[in-house]
PDB file of C-alpha atoms in Angstrom:
ATOM      1  CA  MET A  27      90.861 -70.250 -13.476  1.00 41.00           C
ATOM      2  CA  GLY A  28      90.305 -73.360 -11.350  1.00 43.00           C
ATOM      3  CA  VAL A  29      88.657 -76.542 -12.495  1.00 43.00           C
ATOM      4  CA  PHE A  30      86.376 -76.092 -15.478  1.00 46.00           C
ATOM      5  CA  SER A  31      85.123 -78.049 -18.407  1.00 49.00           C
ATOM      6  CA  ILE A  32      85.904 -77.013 -21.942  1.00 52.00           C
ATOM      7  CA  HIS A  33      82.209 -77.282 -22.742  1.00 52.00           C
ATOM      8  CA  ALA A  34      81.299 -74.849 -19.937  1.00 52.00           C
ATOM      9  CA  PHE A  35      84.062 -72.500 -21.060  1.00 53.00           C
ATOM     10  CA  PHE A  36      82.856 -72.389 -24.660  1.00 54.00           C
ATOM     11  CA  ASP A  37      79.155 -73.220 -24.368  1.00 62.00           C
ATOM     12  CA  ARG A  38      76.901 -71.039 -26.485  1.00 69.00           C
ATOM     13  CA  LEU A  39      79.638 -68.699 -27.670  1.00 71.00           C
ATOM     14  CA  SER A  40      80.051 -67.545 -31.224  1.00 75.00           C
ATOM     15  CA  LEU A  41      83.168 -68.638 -33.081  1.00 72.00           C
ATOM     16  CA  GLU A  42      84.607 -65.134 -32.740  1.00 77.00           C
ATOM     17  CA  ASP A  43      84.055 -65.136 -28.953  1.00 81.00           C
ATOM     18  CA  LYS A  44      85.699 -68.547 -28.704  1.00 73.00           C
ATOM     19  CA  LYS A  45      88.742 -67.278 -30.584  1.00 72.00           C
ATOM     20  CA  ARG A  46      88.927 -64.178 -28.377  1.00 78.00           C
ATOM     21  CA  ARG A  47      88.865 -66.345 -25.251  1.00 76.00           C
ATOM     22  CA  LEU A  48      91.558 -68.641 -26.598  1.00 72.00           C
ATOM     23  CA  LYS A  49      93.723 -65.635 -27.378  1.00 75.00           C
ATOM     24  CA  LYS A  50      93.077 -63.942 -24.001  1.00 77.00           C
ATOM     25  CA  TYR A  51      93.343 -66.921 -21.646  1.00 75.00           C
ATOM     26  CA  PHE A  52      95.779 -69.133 -23.519  1.00 70.00           C
ATOM     27  CA  LYS A  53      97.919 -66.518 -25.308  1.00 65.00           C
ATOM     28  CA  PHE A  54      97.278 -67.912 -28.776  1.00 64.00           C
ATOM     29  CA  ASP A  55      98.396 -65.656 -31.599  1.00 63.00           C
ATOM     30  CA  GLU A  56      95.916 -65.796 -34.411  1.00 59.00           C
ATOM     31  CA  ASN A  57      97.282 -67.071 -37.680  1.00 64.00           C
ATOM     32  CA  GLU A  58      95.754 -69.009 -40.530  1.00 64.00           C
ATOM     33  CA  GLN A  59      96.763 -72.420 -39.181  1.00 64.00           C
ATOM     34  CA  LEU A  60      95.330 -71.589 -35.751  1.00 65.00           C
ATOM     35  CA  LYS A  61      92.142 -70.257 -37.319  1.00 66.00           C
ATOM     36  CA  GLU A  62      91.652 -73.494 -39.235  1.00 71.00           C
ATOM     37  CA  GLY A  63      92.412 -75.557 -36.122  1.00 71.00           C
ATOM     38  CA  VAL A  64      89.995 -73.579 -33.959  1.00 67.00           C
ATOM     39  CA  ASP A  65      87.273 -73.788 -36.608  1.00 72.00           C
ATOM     40  CA  THR A  66      87.752 -77.557 -36.857  1.00 74.00           C
ATOM     41  CA  MET A  67      87.832 -78.005 -33.071  1.00 72.00           C
ATOM     42  CA  CYS A  68      84.684 -75.942 -32.565  1.00 71.00           C
ATOM     43  CA  ASN A  69      82.778 -77.757 -35.298  1.00 72.00           C
ATOM     44  CA  LEU A  70      83.878 -81.141 -33.987  1.00 71.00           C
ATOM     45  CA  SER A  71      83.004 -80.371 -30.370  1.00 72.00           C
ATOM     46  CA  GLU A  72      79.617 -78.994 -31.398  1.00 76.00           C
ATOM     47  CA  GLY A  73      78.954 -82.131 -33.434  1.00 73.00           C
ATOM     48  CA  ILE A  74      79.902 -84.411 -30.545  1.00 75.00           C
ATOM     49  CA  TYR A  75      77.752 -82.390 -28.152  1.00 77.00           C
ATOM     50  CA  ASN A  76      74.763 -82.581 -30.494  1.00 79.00           C
ATOM     51  CA  ILE A  77      75.198 -86.332 -30.996  1.00 79.00           C
ATOM     52  CA  GLY A  78      75.188 -86.832 -27.229  1.00 83.00           C
ATOM     53  CA  LYS A  79      72.153 -84.614 -26.878  1.00 87.00           C
ATOM     54  CA  GLU A  80      70.268 -86.585 -29.532  1.00 88.00           C
ATOM     55  CA  GLU A  81      71.286 -89.897 -27.935  1.00 88.00           C
ATOM     56  CA  GLY A  82      69.876 -88.644 -24.629  1.00 90.00           C
ATOM     57  CA  LYS A  83      66.606 -87.637 -26.271  1.00 90.00           C
ATOM     58  CA  LEU A  84      66.334 -91.025 -27.956  1.00 91.00           C
ATOM     59  CA  GLU A  85      66.925 -92.851 -24.678  1.00 90.00           C
ATOM     60  CA  ALA A  86      64.273 -90.648 -23.028  1.00 91.00           C
ATOM     61  CA  ALA A  87      61.881 -91.498 -25.878  1.00 91.00           C
ATOM     62  CA  LYS A  88      62.538 -95.216 -25.358  1.00 90.00           C
ATOM     63  CA  ILE A  89      61.783 -94.964 -21.651  1.00 91.00           C
ATOM     64  CA  MET A  90      58.654 -92.880 -22.212  1.00 90.00           C
ATOM     65  CA  ILE A  91      57.293 -95.245 -24.858  1.00 90.00           C
ATOM     66  CA  GLU A  92      58.053 -98.277 -22.679  1.00 89.00           C
ATOM     67  CA  SER A  93      56.108 -96.518 -19.908  1.00 89.00           C
ATOM     68  CA  GLY A  94      53.040 -96.367 -22.142  1.00 91.00           C
ATOM     69  CA  ILE A  95      53.200 -92.752 -23.288  1.00 90.00           C
ATOM     70  CA  ASP A  96      51.781 -92.228 -26.782  1.00 91.00           C
ATOM     71  CA  PHE A  97      54.447 -92.563 -29.492  1.00 93.00           C
ATOM     72  CA  ASP A  98      53.300 -89.486 -31.453  1.00 93.00           C
ATOM     73  CA  PHE A  99      53.236 -87.390 -28.269  1.00 92.00           C
ATOM     74  CA  VAL A 100      56.790 -88.454 -27.384  1.00 91.00           C
ATOM     75  CA  ALA A 101      58.107 -87.644 -30.866  1.00 92.00           C
ATOM     76  CA  LYS A 102      56.468 -84.227 -30.833  1.00 92.00           C
ATOM     77  CA  LYS A 103      57.576 -83.259 -27.318  1.00 90.00           C
ATOM     78  CA  LEU A 104      61.173 -84.410 -27.801  1.00 89.00           C
ATOM     79  CA  GLU A 105      61.298 -82.881 -31.292  1.00 89.00           C
ATOM     80  CA  LEU A 106      62.425 -86.154 -32.884  1.00 91.00           C
ATOM     81  CA  SER A 107      61.139 -87.762 -36.047  1.00 94.00           C
ATOM     82  CA  LYS A 108      59.116 -90.917 -35.624  1.00 94.00           C
ATOM     83  CA  GLU A 109      61.409 -92.642 -38.107  1.00 94.00           C
ATOM     84  CA  LEU A 110      64.495 -91.809 -36.031  1.00 93.00           C
ATOM     85  CA  ILE A 111      62.857 -93.127 -32.854  1.00 94.00           C
ATOM     86  CA  GLU A 112      61.795 -96.311 -34.656  1.00 94.00           C
ATOM     87  CA  GLN A 113      65.343 -96.860 -35.938  1.00 93.00           C
ATOM     88  CA  TYR A 114      66.741 -96.335 -32.433  1.00 92.00           C
ATOM     89  CA  LEU A 115      64.257 -98.758 -30.861  1.00 92.00           C
ATOM     90  CA  LYS A 116      64.951-101.358 -33.542  1.00 92.00           C
ATOM     91  CA  ALA A 117      68.714-101.040 -33.022  1.00 90.00           C
ATOM     92  CA  ARG A 118      68.289-101.426 -29.256  1.00 86.00           C
ATOM     93  CA  ILE A 119      66.252-104.612 -29.749  1.00 82.00           C
ATOM     94  CA  GLU A 120      68.895-106.002 -32.117  1.00 79.00           C
ATOM     95  CA  ASP A 121      71.645-105.184 -29.586  1.00 75.00           C
ATOM     96  CA  LYS A 122      69.868-107.304 -26.981  1.00 73.00           C
ATOM     97  CA  GLU A 123      69.639-110.338 -29.287  1.00 68.00           C
TER      98      GLU A 123
END
């Protein structure tokens, strides 16, 4: 299969497709314990991915706002709540102190 990332291998696949790939490429036999483990792994990886994605959006919002772009425009375009952006900016200021 060569070098690949797990995220690229599983990106945007349904849970059933992920399980089929695990079974096909890694010879996993499906049983209840495996099913629970795969479900947990998929939910965890999706959560981590989404956290990273949100962190990236918040950092982009910070840069845009610091560049003088209207706060409301930034929140709308990045699909983030103004409250979340404000909390992020406040935390970043406190980290610098």
